[in-house]
Amino acid sequence: MAKQVITRRASDNAYLHKDFHGALSVGLEYLEEHYGEEAVREYLHRFARAFYAPLTGRLQQVGLAALEEHFAAMYRAEGAQPRTARTADDLFVEVDACPAVVHMRRHNYPVSRLFYETTRTVNEAICEGTAFAAELLDYDDETGRSIQHFYRRPL
Amino acid sequence: MISCTDFIPAYSELFKFLEEQGGKEAVEGFWNHLSDRFLTNLRDLVAEHGIRGCWLYWNHTLNEEAADFTMELDEEAGVFRIEMHHCPSMGRLIQLDHIEPYHDYCRHCDVLYRRVLEPMGYKYEVDMSECHEARCSLTVSRPG
């Protein structure tokens, strides 16, 4: 049996490892089981406030166009075709299936009961401290199909 | 949805959150759980193909993660080795200037894979002395 060797540079491949969705889902299940469902929301909230702080800053500066750009790029990168509709005060983001949920179902990875919080809680946290708010209008646990709404908070 | 390209910071923040809830034991408990619940593909590949299963597993994951690495398999000697020139996970974390990586981030790789491979009779060794610079190496060997 010959010895096999391969060398790869980062630039040889695109960075897209969808199995990570399954690992995150296992993390959410673990949190819920050991610390309760509020811990899942608290963790996602803290993560989103910290990691998406630059996006929150752009939302504050340029408005909902920042979110439209972010979500359109994110879903397209994972193979989904999001539909967006935006005015100065509202943004709707609609996907027929969540690429994360589709990948996990296809590979029989466990899908956390609270996986929808990666959309609902994260979106709310991104909007926190800005003139905008988020609501999850519709979500299907089986496919992750969703309608996400971002809107200017009433004065 | 959190994009899979944003998973690594989410993972690092999860370790921080768990440590805050239950100390280092909580983090380690999660790593053990993740290994048992999620690394079944590595376990299955090694059970079916022997040490070549390591090659098959990491050839898939490291290419999808766009890692900068050299991987070697010598089935006759029973040795599999990865030299990680630039880890895409730690590399990403140290590039971010608005969040700090979990202080013991890299050790999850040691815990997760060791827990699969050692009970299957393999020796698992990692050198994490340069992991703060996103470099490490791992060797899996089958004792003669």
GROMACS .gro file of C-alpha atoms in nm:
model
  299
    1MET     CA    1   0.000   0.000   0.000
    2ALA     CA    2   0.153   0.325  -0.114
    3LYS     CA    3   0.189   0.621   0.113
    4GLN     CA    4  -0.057   0.898   0.025
    5VAL     CA    5   0.011   1.267   0.078
    6ILE     CA    6  -0.196   1.571  -0.012
    7THR     CA    7  -0.132   1.937   0.048
    8ARG     CA    8  -0.403   2.199   0.013
    9ARG     CA    9  -0.390   2.575   0.040
   10ALA     CA   10  -0.685   2.767   0.181
   11SER     CA   11  -0.738   2.922  -0.162
   12ASP     CA   12  -0.791   2.578  -0.321
   13ASN     CA   13  -1.141   2.545  -0.177
   14ALA     CA   14  -1.447   2.754  -0.094
   15TYR     CA   15  -1.523   2.777   0.277
   16LEU     CA   16  -1.860   2.605   0.314
   17HIS     CA   17  -1.888   2.323   0.565
   18LYS     CA   18  -2.260   2.269   0.618
   19ASP     CA   19  -2.208   1.995   0.876
   20PHE     CA   20  -2.141   2.280   1.119
   21HIS     CA   21  -2.517   2.336   1.131
   22GLY     CA   22  -2.551   1.992   1.286
   23ALA     CA   23  -2.287   2.068   1.549
   24LEU     CA   24  -2.465   2.391   1.642
   25SER     CA   25  -2.793   2.205   1.669
   26VAL     CA   26  -2.635   1.951   1.906
   27GLY     CA   27  -2.504   2.246   2.109
   28LEU     CA   28  -2.854   2.393   2.139
   29GLU     CA   29  -2.995   2.057   2.245
   30TYR     CA   30  -2.723   2.022   2.508
   31LEU     CA   31  -2.789   2.369   2.645
   32GLU     CA   32  -3.162   2.307   2.665
   33GLU     CA   33  -3.118   1.970   2.832
   34HIS     CA   34  -2.871   2.094   3.095
   35TYR     CA   35  -2.968   2.457   3.152
   36GLY     CA   36  -3.321   2.501   3.014
   37GLU     CA   37  -3.464   2.670   2.709
   38GLU     CA   38  -3.402   3.024   2.836
   39ALA     CA   39  -3.030   2.942   2.834
   40VAL     CA   40  -3.055   2.866   2.462
   41ARG     CA   41  -3.208   3.209   2.399
   42GLU     CA   42  -2.960   3.382   2.629
   43TYR     CA   43  -2.665   3.218   2.454
   44LEU     CA   44  -2.792   3.305   2.105
   45HIS     CA   45  -2.868   3.659   2.217
   46ARG     CA   46  -2.519   3.708   2.359
   47PHE     CA   47  -2.355   3.554   2.054
   48ALA     CA   48  -2.553   3.772   1.813
   49ARG     CA   49  -2.495   4.092   2.011
   50ALA     CA   50  -2.120   4.024   2.014
   51PHE     CA   51  -2.057   3.876   1.672
   52TYR     CA   52  -2.306   4.075   1.465
   53ALA     CA   53  -2.218   4.408   1.632
   54PRO     CA   54  -2.074   4.542   1.303
   55LEU     CA   55  -2.399   4.450   1.124
   56THR     CA   56  -2.602   4.621   1.396
   57GLY     CA   57  -2.383   4.926   1.344
   58ARG     CA   58  -2.453   4.924   0.969
   59LEU     CA   59  -2.824   4.884   1.034
   60GLN     CA   60  -2.810   5.192   1.251
   61GLN     CA   61  -2.617   5.386   0.987
   62VAL     CA   62  -2.777   5.285   0.657
   63GLY     CA   63  -3.106   5.126   0.759
   64LEU     CA   64  -3.270   4.807   0.639
   65ALA     CA   65  -3.059   4.786   0.323
   66ALA     CA   66  -2.780   4.654   0.548
   67LEU     CA   67  -2.996   4.360   0.659
   68GLU     CA   68  -3.127   4.291   0.310
   69GLU     CA   69  -2.771   4.266   0.181
   70HIS     CA   70  -2.663   4.046   0.472
   71PHE     CA   71  -2.950   3.797   0.451
   72ALA     CA   72  -2.953   3.778   0.072
   73ALA     CA   73  -2.580   3.698   0.067
   74MET     CA   74  -2.606   3.451   0.355
   75TYR     CA   75  -2.890   3.246   0.208
   76ARG     CA   76  -2.750   3.252  -0.147
   77ALA     CA   77  -2.409   3.133  -0.024
   78GLU     CA   78  -2.582   2.824   0.117
   79GLY     CA   79  -2.783   2.760  -0.198
   80ALA     CA   80  -3.120   2.912  -0.106
   81GLN     CA   81  -3.313   3.167  -0.311
   82PRO     CA   82  -3.441   3.426  -0.064
   83ARG     CA   83  -3.709   3.675  -0.165
   84THR     CA   84  -3.678   4.017  -0.013
   85ALA     CA   85  -3.907   4.319  -0.022
   86ARG     CA   86  -3.790   4.646   0.129
   87THR     CA   87  -3.916   4.996   0.192
   88ALA     CA   88  -3.754   5.256   0.419
   89ASP     CA   89  -3.950   5.116   0.715
   90ASP     CA   90  -4.000   4.747   0.641
   91LEU     CA   91  -3.803   4.451   0.518
   92PHE     CA   92  -3.949   4.109   0.451
   93VAL     CA   93  -3.716   3.810   0.399
   94GLU     CA   94  -3.880   3.491   0.284
   95VAL     CA   95  -3.718   3.152   0.222
   96ASP     CA   96  -3.894   2.836   0.106
   97ALA     CA   97  -3.656   2.623   0.313
   98CYS     CA   98  -3.372   2.693   0.555
   99PRO     CA   99  -3.047   2.553   0.410
  100ALA     CA  100  -2.934   2.452   0.760
  101VAL     CA  101  -3.249   2.250   0.831
  102VAL     CA  102  -3.247   2.095   0.483
  103HIS     CA  103  -2.885   1.984   0.529
  104MET     CA  104  -2.949   1.839   0.874
  105ARG     CA  105  -3.263   1.652   0.765
  106ARG     CA  106  -3.079   1.515   0.459
  107HIS     CA  107  -2.797   1.379   0.675
  108ASN     CA  108  -3.015   1.264   0.964
  109TYR     CA  109  -2.854   1.504   1.209
  110PRO     CA  110  -3.063   1.589   1.513
  111VAL     CA  111  -3.251   1.917   1.467
  112SER     CA  112  -3.294   2.098   1.794
  113ARG     CA  113  -3.652   2.175   1.896
  114LEU     CA  114  -3.539   2.534   1.944
  115PHE     CA  115  -3.348   2.567   1.616
  116TYR     CA  116  -3.591   2.841   1.504
  117GLU     CA  117  -3.431   3.059   1.772
  118THR     CA  118  -3.122   3.087   1.550
  119THR     CA  119  -3.352   3.301   1.337
  120ARG     CA  120  -3.592   3.465   1.585
  121THR     CA  121  -3.358   3.545   1.875
  122VAL     CA  122  -3.062   3.626   1.651
  123ASN     CA  123  -3.266   3.867   1.436
  124GLU     CA  124  -3.407   4.040   1.744
  125ALA     CA  125  -3.060   4.074   1.893
  126ILE     CA  126  -2.918   4.221   1.572
  127CYS     CA  127  -3.186   4.491   1.583
  128GLU     CA  128  -3.146   4.568   1.953
  129GLY     CA  129  -3.043   4.927   2.021
  130THR     CA  130  -3.142   5.043   1.672
  131ALA     CA  131  -3.453   5.213   1.536
  132PHE     CA  132  -3.565   4.873   1.402
  133ALA     CA  133  -3.714   4.553   1.540
  134ALA     CA  134  -3.758   4.198   1.411
  135GLU     CA  135  -4.037   3.944   1.421
  136LEU     CA  136  -4.062   3.591   1.287
  137LEU     CA  137  -4.398   3.582   1.111
  138ASP     CA  138  -4.392   3.220   1.002
  139TYR     CA  139  -4.161   2.923   1.054
  140ASP     CA  140  -4.194   2.558   0.961
  141ASP     CA  141  -3.992   2.325   1.186
  142GLU     CA  142  -3.971   2.052   0.924
  143THR     CA  143  -3.813   2.263   0.648
  144GLY     CA  144  -3.716   2.589   0.814
  145ARG     CA  145  -3.935   2.778   0.566
  146SER     CA  146  -3.978   3.124   0.713
  147ILE     CA  147  -4.105   3.475   0.673
  148GLN     CA  148  -3.892   3.725   0.861
  149HIS     CA  149  -4.005   4.083   0.911
  150PHE     CA  150  -3.792   4.378   1.014
  151TYR     CA  151  -3.964   4.708   1.079
  152ARG     CA  152  -3.907   5.055   1.217
  153ARG     CA  153  -4.009   5.070   1.581
  154PRO     CA  154  -4.308   5.295   1.648
  155LEU     CA  155  -4.204   5.624   1.809
  156MET     CA  156  -3.028   3.100   1.055
  157ILE     CA  157  -2.668   3.137   1.154
  158SER     CA  158  -2.459   3.079   0.842
  159CYS     CA  159  -2.224   2.782   0.859
  160THR     CA  160  -1.949   3.032   0.781
  161ASP     CA  161  -2.034   3.203   1.114
  162PHE     CA  162  -2.038   2.877   1.308
  163ILE     CA  163  -1.684   2.900   1.445
  164PRO     CA  164  -1.743   3.222   1.639
  165ALA     CA  165  -2.079   3.080   1.753
  166TYR     CA  166  -1.898   2.767   1.875
  167SER     CA  167  -1.634   2.970   2.058
  168GLU     CA  168  -1.904   3.183   2.224
  169LEU     CA  169  -2.091   2.865   2.323
  170PHE     CA  170  -1.781   2.743   2.508
  171LYS     CA  171  -1.762   3.076   2.693
  172PHE     CA  172  -2.131   3.058   2.781
  173LEU     CA  173  -2.103   2.701   2.906
  174GLU     CA  174  -1.799   2.783   3.117
  175GLU     CA  175  -1.991   3.069   3.274
  176GLN     CA  176  -2.283   2.834   3.353
  177GLY     CA  177  -2.092   2.538   3.491
  178GLY     CA  178  -1.717   2.595   3.476
  179LYS     CA  179  -1.465   2.402   3.267
  180GLU     CA  180  -1.647   2.077   3.348
  181ALA     CA  181  -1.951   2.202   3.160
  182VAL     CA  182  -1.742   2.274   2.852
  183GLU     CA  183  -1.572   1.939   2.868
  184GLY     CA  184  -1.908   1.768   2.923
  185PHE     CA  185  -2.036   1.928   2.605
  186TRP     CA  186  -1.728   1.823   2.407
  187ASN     CA  187  -1.780   1.463   2.523
  188HIS     CA  188  -2.148   1.482   2.431
  189LEU     CA  189  -2.072   1.628   2.088
  190SER     CA  190  -1.816   1.357   2.022
  191ASP     CA  191  -2.064   1.083   2.113
  192ARG     CA  192  -2.362   1.235   1.935
  193PHE     CA  193  -2.208   1.394   1.629
  194LEU     CA  194  -1.881   1.221   1.534
  195THR     CA  195  -2.052   0.896   1.442
  196ASN     CA  196  -1.934   0.945   1.083
  197LEU     CA  197  -1.567   0.935   1.190
  198ARG     CA  198  -1.638   0.632   1.409
  199ASP     CA  199  -1.821   0.453   1.125
  200LEU     CA  200  -1.550   0.530   0.868
  201VAL     CA  201  -1.270   0.402   1.093
  202ALA     CA  202  -1.474   0.092   1.184
  203GLU     CA  203  -1.522   0.015   0.814
  204HIS     CA  204  -1.189   0.123   0.664
  205GLY     CA  205  -0.943   0.113   0.952
  206ILE     CA  206  -0.693   0.398   0.965
  207ARG     CA  207  -0.793   0.495   0.609
  208GLY     CA  208  -1.120   0.608   0.767
  209CYS     CA  209  -0.927   0.901   0.918
  210TRP     CA  210  -0.808   0.999   0.571
  211LEU     CA  211  -1.163   0.978   0.433
  212TYR     CA  212  -1.310   1.178   0.720
  213TRP     CA  213  -1.059   1.462   0.726
  214ASN     CA  214  -1.023   1.477   0.349
  215HIS     CA  215  -1.390   1.571   0.341
  216THR     CA  216  -1.402   1.811   0.634
  217LEU     CA  217  -1.072   1.995   0.581
  218ASN     CA  218  -1.143   2.060   0.213
  219GLU     CA  219  -1.489   2.197   0.294
  220GLU     CA  220  -1.335   2.410   0.566
  221ALA     CA  221  -1.080   2.547   0.317
  222ALA     CA  222  -0.795   2.454   0.548
  223ASP     CA  223  -0.427   2.499   0.465
  224PHE     CA  224  -0.284   2.157   0.545
  225THR     CA  225  -0.075   1.854   0.453
  226MET     CA  226  -0.225   1.514   0.519
  227GLU     CA  227  -0.039   1.182   0.503
  228LEU     CA  228  -0.157   0.825   0.520
  229ASP     CA  229   0.078   0.529   0.548
  230GLU     CA  230  -0.150   0.229   0.583
  231GLU     CA  231   0.137  -0.017   0.598
  232ALA     CA  232   0.293   0.160   0.894
  233GLY     CA  233  -0.054   0.230   1.037
  234VAL     CA  234   0.004   0.604   1.062
  235PHE     CA  235  -0.216   0.898   0.966
  236ARG     CA  236  -0.094   1.253   1.012
  237ILE     CA  237  -0.221   1.606   0.959
  238GLU     CA  238   0.010   1.905   0.960
  239MET     CA  239  -0.219   2.206   0.988
  240HIS     CA  240  -0.034   2.501   0.839
  241HIS     CA  241  -0.322   2.737   0.901
  242CYS     CA  242  -0.631   2.622   1.087
  243PRO     CA  243  -0.944   2.777   0.934
  244SER     CA  244  -1.119   2.784   1.272
  245MET     CA  245  -0.854   2.939   1.494
  246GLY     CA  246  -0.738   3.144   1.198
  247ARG     CA  247  -1.083   3.295   1.168
  248LEU     CA  248  -1.109   3.364   1.540
  249ILE     CA  249  -0.777   3.543   1.570
  250GLN     CA  250  -0.865   3.753   1.266
  251LEU     CA  251  -1.180   3.892   1.430
  252ASP     CA  252  -1.103   4.207   1.620
  253HIS     CA  253  -1.440   4.246   1.791
  254ILE     CA  254  -1.460   3.913   1.976
  255GLU     CA  255  -1.206   3.717   2.178
  256PRO     CA  256  -1.167   3.343   2.115
  257TYR     CA  257  -1.255   3.110   2.404
  258HIS     CA  258  -0.930   3.075   2.601
  259ASP     CA  259  -0.906   2.698   2.553
  260TYR     CA  260  -1.069   2.681   2.210
  261CYS     CA  261  -0.828   2.443   2.038
  262ARG     CA  262  -0.853   2.174   2.301
  263HIS     CA  263  -1.195   2.066   2.170
  264CYS     CA  264  -1.013   1.898   1.879
  265ASP     CA  265  -0.810   1.693   2.124
  266VAL     CA  266  -1.110   1.585   2.331
  267LEU     CA  267  -1.355   1.516   2.047
  268TYR     CA  268  -1.134   1.296   1.830
  269ARG     CA  269  -0.941   1.123   2.108
  270ARG     CA  270  -1.273   1.007   2.251
  271VAL     CA  271  -1.359   0.837   1.922
  272LEU     CA  272  -1.022   0.693   1.828
  273GLU     CA  273  -0.866   0.566   2.152
  274PRO     CA  274  -1.149   0.324   2.239
  275MET     CA  275  -1.105   0.184   1.886
  276GLY     CA  276  -0.745   0.097   1.970
  277TYR     CA  277  -0.564   0.389   1.804
  278LYS     CA  278  -0.305   0.614   1.959
  279TYR     CA  279  -0.398   0.981   1.919
  280GLU     CA  280  -0.137   1.254   1.961
  281VAL     CA  281  -0.172   1.628   1.906
  282ASP     CA  282   0.082   1.906   1.921
  283MET     CA  283  -0.097   2.228   2.009
  284SER     CA  284   0.212   2.426   2.108
  285GLU     CA  285   0.153   2.669   1.822
  286CYS     CA  286  -0.227   2.665   1.816
  287HIS     CA  287  -0.245   3.032   1.920
  288GLU     CA  288  -0.097   3.096   1.574
  289ALA     CA  289  -0.350   2.862   1.410
  290ARG     CA  290  -0.092   2.584   1.360
  291CYS     CA  291  -0.104   2.234   1.502
  292SER     CA  292  -0.048   1.873   1.409
  293LEU     CA  293  -0.214   1.545   1.488
  294THR     CA  294  -0.099   1.187   1.450
  295VAL     CA  295  -0.315   0.878   1.468
  296SER     CA  296  -0.131   0.548   1.482
  297ARG     CA  297  -0.228   0.187   1.508
  298PRO     CA  298  -0.005   0.009   1.756
  299GLY     CA  299   0.179  -0.280   1.587
   0.00000   0.00000   0.00000
